[in-house]
PDB file of C-alpha atoms in Angstrom:
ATOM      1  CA  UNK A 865      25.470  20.699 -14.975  1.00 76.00           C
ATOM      2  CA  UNK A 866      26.515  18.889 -11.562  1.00 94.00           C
ATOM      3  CA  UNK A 867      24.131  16.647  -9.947  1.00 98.00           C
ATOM      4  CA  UNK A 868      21.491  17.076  -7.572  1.00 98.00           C
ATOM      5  CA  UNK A 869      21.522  15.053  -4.632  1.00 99.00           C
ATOM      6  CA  UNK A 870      18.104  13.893  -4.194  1.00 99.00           C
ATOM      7  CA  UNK A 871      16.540  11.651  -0.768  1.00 99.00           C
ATOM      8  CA  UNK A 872      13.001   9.968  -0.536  1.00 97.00           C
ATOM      9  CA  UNK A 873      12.906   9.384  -4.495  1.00 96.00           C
ATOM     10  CA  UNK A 874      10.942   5.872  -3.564  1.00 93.00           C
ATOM     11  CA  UNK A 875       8.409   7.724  -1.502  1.00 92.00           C
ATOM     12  CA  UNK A 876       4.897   8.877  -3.001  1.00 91.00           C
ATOM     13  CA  UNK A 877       5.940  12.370  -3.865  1.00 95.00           C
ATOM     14  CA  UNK A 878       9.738  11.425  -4.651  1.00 96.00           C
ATOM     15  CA  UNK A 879       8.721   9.108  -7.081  1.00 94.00           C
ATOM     16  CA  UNK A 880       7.024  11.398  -9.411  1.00 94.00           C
ATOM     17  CA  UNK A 881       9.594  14.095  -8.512  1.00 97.00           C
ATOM     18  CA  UNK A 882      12.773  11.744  -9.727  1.00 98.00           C
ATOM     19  CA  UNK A 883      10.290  11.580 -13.008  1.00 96.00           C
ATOM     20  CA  UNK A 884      10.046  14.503 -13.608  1.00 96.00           C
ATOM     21  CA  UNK A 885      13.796  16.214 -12.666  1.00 97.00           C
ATOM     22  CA  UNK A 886      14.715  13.820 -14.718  1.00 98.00           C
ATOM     23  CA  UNK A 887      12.349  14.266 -17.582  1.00 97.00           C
ATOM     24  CA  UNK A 888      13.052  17.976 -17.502  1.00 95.00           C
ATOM     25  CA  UNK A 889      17.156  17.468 -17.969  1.00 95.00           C
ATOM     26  CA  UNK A 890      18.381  17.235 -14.111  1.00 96.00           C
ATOM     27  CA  UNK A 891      21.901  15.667 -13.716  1.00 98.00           C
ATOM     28  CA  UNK A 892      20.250  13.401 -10.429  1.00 98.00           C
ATOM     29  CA  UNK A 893      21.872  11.343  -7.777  1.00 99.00           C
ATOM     30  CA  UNK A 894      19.291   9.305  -5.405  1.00 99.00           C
ATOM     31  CA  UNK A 895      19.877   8.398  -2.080  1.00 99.00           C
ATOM     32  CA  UNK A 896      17.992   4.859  -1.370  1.00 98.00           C
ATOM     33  CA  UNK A 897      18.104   2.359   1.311  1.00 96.00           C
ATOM     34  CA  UNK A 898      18.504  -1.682  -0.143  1.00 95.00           C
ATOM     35  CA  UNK A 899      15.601  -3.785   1.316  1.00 94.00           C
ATOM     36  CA  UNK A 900      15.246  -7.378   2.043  1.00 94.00           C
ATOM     37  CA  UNK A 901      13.531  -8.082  -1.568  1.00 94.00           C
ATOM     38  CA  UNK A 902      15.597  -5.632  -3.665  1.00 96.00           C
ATOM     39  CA  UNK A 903      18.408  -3.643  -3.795  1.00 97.00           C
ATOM     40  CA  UNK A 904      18.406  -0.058  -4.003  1.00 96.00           C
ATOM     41  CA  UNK A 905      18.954   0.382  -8.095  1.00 97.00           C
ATOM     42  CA  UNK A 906      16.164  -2.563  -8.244  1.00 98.00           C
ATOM     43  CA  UNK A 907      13.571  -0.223  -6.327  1.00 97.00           C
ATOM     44  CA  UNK A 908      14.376   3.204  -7.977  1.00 97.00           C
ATOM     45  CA  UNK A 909      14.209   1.028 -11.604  1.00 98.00           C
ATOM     46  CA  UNK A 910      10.809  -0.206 -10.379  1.00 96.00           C
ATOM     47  CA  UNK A 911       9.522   3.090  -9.868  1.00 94.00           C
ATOM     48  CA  UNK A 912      10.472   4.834 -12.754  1.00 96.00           C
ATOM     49  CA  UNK A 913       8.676   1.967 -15.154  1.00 96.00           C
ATOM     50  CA  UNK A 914       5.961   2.556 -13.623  1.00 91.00           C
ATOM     51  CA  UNK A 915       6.343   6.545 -14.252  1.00 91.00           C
ATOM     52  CA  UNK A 916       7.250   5.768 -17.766  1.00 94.00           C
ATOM     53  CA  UNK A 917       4.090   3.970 -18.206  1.00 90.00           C
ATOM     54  CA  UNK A 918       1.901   7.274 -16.789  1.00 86.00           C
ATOM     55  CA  UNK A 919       4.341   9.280 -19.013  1.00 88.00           C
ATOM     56  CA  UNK A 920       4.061   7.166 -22.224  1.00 91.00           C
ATOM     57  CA  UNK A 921       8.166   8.313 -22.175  1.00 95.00           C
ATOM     58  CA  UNK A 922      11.519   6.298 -21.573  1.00 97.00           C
ATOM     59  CA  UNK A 923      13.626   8.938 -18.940  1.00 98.00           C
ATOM     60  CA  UNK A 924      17.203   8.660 -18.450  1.00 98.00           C
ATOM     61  CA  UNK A 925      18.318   7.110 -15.419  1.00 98.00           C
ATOM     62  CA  UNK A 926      20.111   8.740 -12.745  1.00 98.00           C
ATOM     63  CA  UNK A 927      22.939   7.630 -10.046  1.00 98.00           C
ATOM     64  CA  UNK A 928      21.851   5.509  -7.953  1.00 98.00           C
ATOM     65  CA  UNK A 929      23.652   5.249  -4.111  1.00 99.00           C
ATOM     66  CA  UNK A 930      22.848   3.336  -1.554  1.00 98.00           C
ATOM     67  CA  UNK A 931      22.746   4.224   1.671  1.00 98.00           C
ATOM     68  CA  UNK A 932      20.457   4.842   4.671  1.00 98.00           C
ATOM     69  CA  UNK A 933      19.743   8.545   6.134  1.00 98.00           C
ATOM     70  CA  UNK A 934      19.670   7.303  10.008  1.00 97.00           C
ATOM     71  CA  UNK A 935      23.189   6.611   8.957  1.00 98.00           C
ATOM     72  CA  UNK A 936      26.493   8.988   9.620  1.00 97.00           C
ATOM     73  CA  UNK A 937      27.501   9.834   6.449  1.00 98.00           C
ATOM     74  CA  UNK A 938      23.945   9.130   5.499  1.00 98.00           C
ATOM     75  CA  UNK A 939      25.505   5.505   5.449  1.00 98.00           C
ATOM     76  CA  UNK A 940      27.725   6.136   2.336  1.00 98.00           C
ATOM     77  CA  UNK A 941      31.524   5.452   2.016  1.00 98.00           C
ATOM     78  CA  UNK A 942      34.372   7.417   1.924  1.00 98.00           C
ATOM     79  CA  UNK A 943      34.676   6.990  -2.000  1.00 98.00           C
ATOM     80  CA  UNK A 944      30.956   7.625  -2.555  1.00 98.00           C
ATOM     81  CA  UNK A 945      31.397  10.473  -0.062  1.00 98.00           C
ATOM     82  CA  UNK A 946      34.557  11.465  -2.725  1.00 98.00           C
ATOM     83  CA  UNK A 947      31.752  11.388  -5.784  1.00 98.00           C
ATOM     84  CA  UNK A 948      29.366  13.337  -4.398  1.00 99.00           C
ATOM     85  CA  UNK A 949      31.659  16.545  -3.248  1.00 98.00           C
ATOM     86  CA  UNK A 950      33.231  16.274  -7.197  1.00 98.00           C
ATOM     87  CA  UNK A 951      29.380  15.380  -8.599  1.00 98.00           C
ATOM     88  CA  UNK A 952      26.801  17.002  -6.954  1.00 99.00           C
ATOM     89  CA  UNK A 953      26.377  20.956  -6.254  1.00 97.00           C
ATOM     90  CA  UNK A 954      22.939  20.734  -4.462  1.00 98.00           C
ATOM     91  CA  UNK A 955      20.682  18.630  -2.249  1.00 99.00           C
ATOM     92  CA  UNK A 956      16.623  17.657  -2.072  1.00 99.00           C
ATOM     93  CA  UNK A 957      15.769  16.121   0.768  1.00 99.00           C
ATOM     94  CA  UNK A 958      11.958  14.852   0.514  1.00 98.00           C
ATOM     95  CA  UNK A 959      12.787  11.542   2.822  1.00 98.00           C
ATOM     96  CA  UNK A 960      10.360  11.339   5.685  1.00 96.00           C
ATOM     97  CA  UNK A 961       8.890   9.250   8.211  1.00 95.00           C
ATOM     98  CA  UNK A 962       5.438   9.554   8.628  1.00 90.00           C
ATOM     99  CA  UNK A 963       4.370   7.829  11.807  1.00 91.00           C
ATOM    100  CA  UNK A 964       2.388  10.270  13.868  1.00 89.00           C
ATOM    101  CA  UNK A 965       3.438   9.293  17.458  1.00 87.00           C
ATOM    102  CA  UNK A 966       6.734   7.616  18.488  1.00 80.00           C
ATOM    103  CA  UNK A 967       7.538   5.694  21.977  1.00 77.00           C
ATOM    104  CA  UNK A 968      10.392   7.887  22.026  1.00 82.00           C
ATOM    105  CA  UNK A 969      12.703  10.207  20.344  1.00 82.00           C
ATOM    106  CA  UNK A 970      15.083   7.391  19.282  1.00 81.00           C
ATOM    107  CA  UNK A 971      12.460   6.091  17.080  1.00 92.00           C
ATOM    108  CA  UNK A 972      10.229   7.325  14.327  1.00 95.00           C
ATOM    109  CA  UNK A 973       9.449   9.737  12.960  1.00 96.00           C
ATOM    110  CA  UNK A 974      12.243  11.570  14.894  1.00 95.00           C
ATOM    111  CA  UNK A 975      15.157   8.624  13.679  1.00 96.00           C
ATOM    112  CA  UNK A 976      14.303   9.692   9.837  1.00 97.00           C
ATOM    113  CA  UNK A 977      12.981  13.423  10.377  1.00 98.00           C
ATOM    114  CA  UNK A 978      15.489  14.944  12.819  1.00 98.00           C
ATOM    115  CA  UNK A 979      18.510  13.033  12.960  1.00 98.00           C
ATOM    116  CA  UNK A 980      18.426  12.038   9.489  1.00 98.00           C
ATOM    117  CA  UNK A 981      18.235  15.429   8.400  1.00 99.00           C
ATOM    118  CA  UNK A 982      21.513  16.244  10.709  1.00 99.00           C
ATOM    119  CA  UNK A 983      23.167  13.740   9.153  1.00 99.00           C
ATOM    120  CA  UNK A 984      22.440  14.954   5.619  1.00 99.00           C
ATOM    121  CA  UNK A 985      23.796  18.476   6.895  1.00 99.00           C
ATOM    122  CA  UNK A 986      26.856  16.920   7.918  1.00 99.00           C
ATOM    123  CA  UNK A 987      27.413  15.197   4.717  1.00 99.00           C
ATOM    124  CA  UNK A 988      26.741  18.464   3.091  1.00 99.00           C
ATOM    125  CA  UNK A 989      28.787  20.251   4.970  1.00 99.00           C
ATOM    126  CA  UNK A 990      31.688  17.537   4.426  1.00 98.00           C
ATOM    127  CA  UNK A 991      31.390  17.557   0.702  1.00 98.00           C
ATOM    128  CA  UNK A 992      30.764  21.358   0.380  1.00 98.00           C
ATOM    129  CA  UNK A 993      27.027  21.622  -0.655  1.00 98.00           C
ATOM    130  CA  UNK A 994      25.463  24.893   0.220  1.00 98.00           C
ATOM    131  CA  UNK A 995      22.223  24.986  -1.770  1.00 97.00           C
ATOM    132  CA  UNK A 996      19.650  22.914   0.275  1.00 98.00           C
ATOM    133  CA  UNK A 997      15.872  22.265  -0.881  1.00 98.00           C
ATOM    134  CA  UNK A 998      13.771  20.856   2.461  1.00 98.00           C
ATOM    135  CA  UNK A 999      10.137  19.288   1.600  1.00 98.00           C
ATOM    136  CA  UNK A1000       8.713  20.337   4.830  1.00 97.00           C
ATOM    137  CA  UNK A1001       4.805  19.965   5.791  1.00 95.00           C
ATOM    138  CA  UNK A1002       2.240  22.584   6.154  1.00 92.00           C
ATOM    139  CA  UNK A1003       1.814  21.878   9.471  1.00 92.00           C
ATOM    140  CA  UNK A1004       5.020  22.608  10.937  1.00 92.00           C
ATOM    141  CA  UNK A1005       3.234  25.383  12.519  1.00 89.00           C
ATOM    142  CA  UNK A1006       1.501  22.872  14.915  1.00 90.00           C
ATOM    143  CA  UNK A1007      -1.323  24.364  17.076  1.00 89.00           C
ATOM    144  CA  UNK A1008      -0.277  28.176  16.485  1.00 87.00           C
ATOM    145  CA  UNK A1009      -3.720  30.292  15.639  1.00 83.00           C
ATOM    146  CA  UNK A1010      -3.564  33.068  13.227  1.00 79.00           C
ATOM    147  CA  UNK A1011      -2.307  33.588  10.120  1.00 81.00           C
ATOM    148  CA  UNK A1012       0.980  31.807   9.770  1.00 79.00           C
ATOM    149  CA  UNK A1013       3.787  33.229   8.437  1.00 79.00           C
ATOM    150  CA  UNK A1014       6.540  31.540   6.165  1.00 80.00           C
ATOM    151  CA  UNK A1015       9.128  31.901   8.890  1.00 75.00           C
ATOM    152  CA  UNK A1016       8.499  29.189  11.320  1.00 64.00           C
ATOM    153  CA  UNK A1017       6.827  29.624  14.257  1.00 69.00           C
ATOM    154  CA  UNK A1018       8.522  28.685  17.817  1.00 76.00           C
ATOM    155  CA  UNK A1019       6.212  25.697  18.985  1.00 79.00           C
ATOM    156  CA  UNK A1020       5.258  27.795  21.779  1.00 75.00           C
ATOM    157  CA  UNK A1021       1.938  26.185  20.803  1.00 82.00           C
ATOM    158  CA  UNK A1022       2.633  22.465  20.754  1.00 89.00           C
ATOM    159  CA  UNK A1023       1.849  20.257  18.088  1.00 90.00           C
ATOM    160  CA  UNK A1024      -1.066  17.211  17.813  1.00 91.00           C
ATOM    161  CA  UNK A1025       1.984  14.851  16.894  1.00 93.00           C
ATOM    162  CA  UNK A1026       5.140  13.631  17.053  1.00 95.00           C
ATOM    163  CA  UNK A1027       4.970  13.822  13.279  1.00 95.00           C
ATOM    164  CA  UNK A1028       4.758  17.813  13.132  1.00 95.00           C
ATOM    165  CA  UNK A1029       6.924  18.281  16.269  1.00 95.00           C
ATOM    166  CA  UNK A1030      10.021  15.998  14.380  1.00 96.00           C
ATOM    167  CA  UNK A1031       9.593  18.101  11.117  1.00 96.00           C
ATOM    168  CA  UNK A1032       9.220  21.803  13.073  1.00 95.00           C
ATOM    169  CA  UNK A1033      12.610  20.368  14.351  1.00 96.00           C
ATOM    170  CA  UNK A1034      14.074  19.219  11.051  1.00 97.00           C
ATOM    171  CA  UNK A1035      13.227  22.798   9.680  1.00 96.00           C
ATOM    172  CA  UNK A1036      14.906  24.388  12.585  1.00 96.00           C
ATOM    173  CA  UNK A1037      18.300  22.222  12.023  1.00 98.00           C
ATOM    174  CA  UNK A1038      18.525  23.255   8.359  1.00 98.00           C
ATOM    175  CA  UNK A1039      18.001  27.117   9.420  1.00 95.00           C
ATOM    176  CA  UNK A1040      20.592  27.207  12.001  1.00 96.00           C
ATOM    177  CA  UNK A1041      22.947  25.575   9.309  1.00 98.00           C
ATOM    178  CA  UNK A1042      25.466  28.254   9.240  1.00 97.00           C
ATOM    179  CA  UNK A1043      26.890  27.131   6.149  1.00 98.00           C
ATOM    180  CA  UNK A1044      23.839  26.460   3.610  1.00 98.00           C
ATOM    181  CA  UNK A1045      22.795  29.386   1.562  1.00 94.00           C
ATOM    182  CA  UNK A1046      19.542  30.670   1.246  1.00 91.00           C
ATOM    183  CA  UNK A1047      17.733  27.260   2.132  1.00 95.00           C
ATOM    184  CA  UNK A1048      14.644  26.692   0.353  1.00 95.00           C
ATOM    185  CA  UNK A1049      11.598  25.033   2.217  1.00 96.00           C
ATOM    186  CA  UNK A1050       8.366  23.708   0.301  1.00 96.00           C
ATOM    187  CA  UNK A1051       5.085  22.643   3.045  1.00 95.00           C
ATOM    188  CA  UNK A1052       2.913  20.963   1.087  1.00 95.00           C
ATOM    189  CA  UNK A1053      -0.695  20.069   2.653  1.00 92.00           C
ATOM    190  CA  UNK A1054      -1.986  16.386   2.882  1.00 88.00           C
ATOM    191  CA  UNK A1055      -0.413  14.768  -0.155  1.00 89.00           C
ATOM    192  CA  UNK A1056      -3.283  12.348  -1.869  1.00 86.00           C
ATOM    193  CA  UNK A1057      -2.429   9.923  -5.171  1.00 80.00           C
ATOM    194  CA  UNK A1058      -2.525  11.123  -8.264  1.00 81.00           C
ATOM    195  CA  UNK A1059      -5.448  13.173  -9.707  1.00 70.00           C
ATOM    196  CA  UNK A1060      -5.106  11.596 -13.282  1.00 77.00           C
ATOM    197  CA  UNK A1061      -4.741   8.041 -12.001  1.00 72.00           C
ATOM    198  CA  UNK A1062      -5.608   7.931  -8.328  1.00 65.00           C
ATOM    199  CA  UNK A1063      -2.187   5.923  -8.249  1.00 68.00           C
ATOM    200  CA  UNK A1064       0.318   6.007  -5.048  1.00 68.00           C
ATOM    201  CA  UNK A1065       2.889   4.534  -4.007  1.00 63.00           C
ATOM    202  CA  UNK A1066       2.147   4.360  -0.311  1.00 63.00           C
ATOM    203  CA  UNK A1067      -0.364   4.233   2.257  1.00 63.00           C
ATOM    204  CA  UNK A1068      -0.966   6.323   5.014  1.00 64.00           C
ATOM    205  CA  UNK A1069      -3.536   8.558   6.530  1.00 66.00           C
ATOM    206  CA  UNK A1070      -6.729   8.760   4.451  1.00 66.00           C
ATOM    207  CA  UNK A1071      -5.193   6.628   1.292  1.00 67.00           C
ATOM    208  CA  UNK A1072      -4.819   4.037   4.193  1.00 70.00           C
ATOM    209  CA  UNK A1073      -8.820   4.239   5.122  1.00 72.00           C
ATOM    210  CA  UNK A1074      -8.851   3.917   1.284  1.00 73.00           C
ATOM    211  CA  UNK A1075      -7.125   0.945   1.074  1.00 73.00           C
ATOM    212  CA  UNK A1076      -8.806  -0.718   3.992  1.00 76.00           C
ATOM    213  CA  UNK A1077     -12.285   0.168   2.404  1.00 75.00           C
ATOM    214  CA  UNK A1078     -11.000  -1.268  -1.017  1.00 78.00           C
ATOM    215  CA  UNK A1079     -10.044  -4.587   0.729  1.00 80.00           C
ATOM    216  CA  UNK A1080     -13.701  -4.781   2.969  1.00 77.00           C
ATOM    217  CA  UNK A1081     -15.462  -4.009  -0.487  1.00 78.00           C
ATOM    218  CA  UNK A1082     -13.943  -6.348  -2.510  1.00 80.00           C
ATOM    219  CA  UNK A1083     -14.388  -9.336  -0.136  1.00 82.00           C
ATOM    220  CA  UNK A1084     -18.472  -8.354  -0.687  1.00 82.00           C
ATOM    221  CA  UNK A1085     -20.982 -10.492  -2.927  1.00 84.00           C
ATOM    222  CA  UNK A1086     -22.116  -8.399  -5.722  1.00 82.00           C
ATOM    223  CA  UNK A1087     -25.875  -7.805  -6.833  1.00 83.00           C
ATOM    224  CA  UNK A1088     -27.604  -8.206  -9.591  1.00 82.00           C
ATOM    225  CA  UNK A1089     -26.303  -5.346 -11.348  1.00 84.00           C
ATOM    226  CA  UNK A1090     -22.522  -6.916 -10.689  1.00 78.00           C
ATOM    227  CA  UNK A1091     -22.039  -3.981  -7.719  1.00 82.00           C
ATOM    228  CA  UNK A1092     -20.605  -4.138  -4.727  1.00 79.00           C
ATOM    229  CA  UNK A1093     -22.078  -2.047  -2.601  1.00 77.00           C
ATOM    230  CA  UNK A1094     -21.480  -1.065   1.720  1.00 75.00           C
ATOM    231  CA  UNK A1095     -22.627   1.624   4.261  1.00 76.00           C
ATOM    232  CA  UNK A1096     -19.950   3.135   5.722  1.00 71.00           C
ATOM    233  CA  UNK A1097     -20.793   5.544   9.018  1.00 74.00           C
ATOM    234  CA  UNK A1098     -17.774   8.529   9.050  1.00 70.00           C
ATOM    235  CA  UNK A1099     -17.490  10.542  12.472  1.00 76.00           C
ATOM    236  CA  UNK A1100     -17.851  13.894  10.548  1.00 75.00           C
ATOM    237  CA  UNK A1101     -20.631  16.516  10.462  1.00 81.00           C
ATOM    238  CA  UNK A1102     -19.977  17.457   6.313  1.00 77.00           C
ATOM    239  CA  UNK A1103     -18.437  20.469   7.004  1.00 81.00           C
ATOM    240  CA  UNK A1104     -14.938  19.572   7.765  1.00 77.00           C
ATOM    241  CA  UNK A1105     -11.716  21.274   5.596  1.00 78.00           C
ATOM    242  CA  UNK A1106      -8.714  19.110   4.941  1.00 77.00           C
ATOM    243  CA  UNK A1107      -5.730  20.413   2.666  1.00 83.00           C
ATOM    244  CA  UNK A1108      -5.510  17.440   0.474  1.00 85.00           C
ATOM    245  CA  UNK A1109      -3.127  18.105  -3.224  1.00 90.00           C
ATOM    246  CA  UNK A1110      -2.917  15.127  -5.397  1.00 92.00           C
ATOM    247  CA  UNK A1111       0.838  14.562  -5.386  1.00 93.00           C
ATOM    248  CA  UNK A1112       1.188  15.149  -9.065  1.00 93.00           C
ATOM    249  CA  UNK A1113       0.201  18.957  -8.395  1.00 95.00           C
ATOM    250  CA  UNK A1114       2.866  18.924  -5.755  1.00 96.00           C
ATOM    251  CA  UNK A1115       5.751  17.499  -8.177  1.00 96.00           C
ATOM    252  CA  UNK A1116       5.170  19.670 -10.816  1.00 96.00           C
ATOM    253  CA  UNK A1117       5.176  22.951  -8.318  1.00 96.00           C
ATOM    254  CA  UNK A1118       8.643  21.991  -6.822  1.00 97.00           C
ATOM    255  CA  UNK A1119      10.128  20.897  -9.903  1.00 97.00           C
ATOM    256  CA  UNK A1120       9.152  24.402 -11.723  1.00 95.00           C
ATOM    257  CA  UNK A1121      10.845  25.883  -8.222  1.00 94.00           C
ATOM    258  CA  UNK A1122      13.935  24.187  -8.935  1.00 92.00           C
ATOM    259  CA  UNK A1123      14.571  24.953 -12.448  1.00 87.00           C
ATOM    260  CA  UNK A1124      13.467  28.312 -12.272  1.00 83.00           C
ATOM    261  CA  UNK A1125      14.470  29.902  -8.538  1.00 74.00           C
ATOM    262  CA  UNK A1126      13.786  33.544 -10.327  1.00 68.00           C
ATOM    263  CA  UNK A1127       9.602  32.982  -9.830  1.00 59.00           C
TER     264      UNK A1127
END
């Protein structure tokens, strides 16, 4: 079996997806940027400890290339470029930035979510990849009312964010690619930790009110009874619907897509 090229493996929902690919057999070969603290084998080793511990498993490890996205090429060289168009026979792209509103379209989210996703197309198209898997976002759809159909809608409507407008884009890139085959977009909702641990990897939207409340808390005397206890005033009526999936629920579902296209 060739490899799968996989991007985003050290974000929430790539994390548990590089688990479990690579619990279930996958040949995989991550894409990861090097940071100041640790280079890019030292952060995908970090993450899969920690899934090993959740797991109670060892999993194999996979290739590990480092790169950046924002990069042509996707910041690869021409030998690494060479590996993947002999190694790898499909693509995952779950990388994503999540800022909601940008200064402009040179920054984020449109730097990772647009052009990062041309320049994963071009390396595709260089090294000959035609099967493409694109973890999208429900909301691509923006502010059209309705029922919303699987195709994507036009964004006649507009969007509440730089965020959605970047990925409606990104989707749109990947179906014009003349050259994929059949590409294969998943939209999860609002992706929350895990719902057997409560653990994630990252903080943003309401696991960032989370974290802030966990930090005010913690900085409070307990009583008596060794609580901690604060009233918190939300600007809600109670009757508000949000599409939150614990990002284990999410994993699983695309990983059961991949190995078995036929359901």
């Amino acid at each position: 079996m060739r490899h799968l090229f996989f991007t985003g493996a050290s974000g929430l929902l790539g994390g548990q997806l590089l688990a479990r690919l690579l619990d279930h057999g996958r040949q995989v070969a991550v894409l990861v940027r090097p940071t100041a603290k640790a280079s890019g084998r030292e952060r995908i080793e970090s993450i899969l400890l920690a899934e090993e511990q959740i797991l109670g498993k060892i999993l194999p490890r996979p290739v590990v290339l480092e790169g950046d996205l924002t990069s042509p090429q996707c910041g690869l060289g021409d030998q690494e470029v060479q590996w993947v168009r002999r190694a790898c026979s499909s693509i995952l792209h779950s990388a994503a930035s999540l800022e909601f509103t940008g200064p402009d379209r040179s920054g984020e989210p449109w730097r990772t979510n647009v052009s990062g996703t041309q320049n994963l197309l071009d390396l595709a198209k260089e090294t000959g990849i035609d099967e493409f898997h694109h973890v999208s976002t429900a909301y691509v759809c923006g502010l059209s009312p309705g029922p919303i159909e699987a195709t994507a809608s036009d964004g006649a409507y507009g969007f509440r964010n730089d965020y959605e407008a970047s990925k409606h884009q990104a989707e749109w890139l990947v179906r014009k690619a003349p050259f994929l085959r059949n590409p294969t977009f998943y939209r999860p909702g609002v992706i929350v930790g895990d719902s057997r641990t409560g653990a994630t990897l990252t903080y943003h939207g309401m696991m960032a009110m989370l974290q802030l409340m966990t930090v005010i808390v913690r900085n409070l005397p307990a009583d008596e009874t060794g609580f901690r206890k604060v009233s918190l005033r939300l600007s809600m009526t109670g009757n508000e619907k949000r599409n939150m999936i614990p990002v284990d629920w999410v994993a699983a579902v695309i990983t059961r897509l991949l190995n078995t296209p036929e359901t």
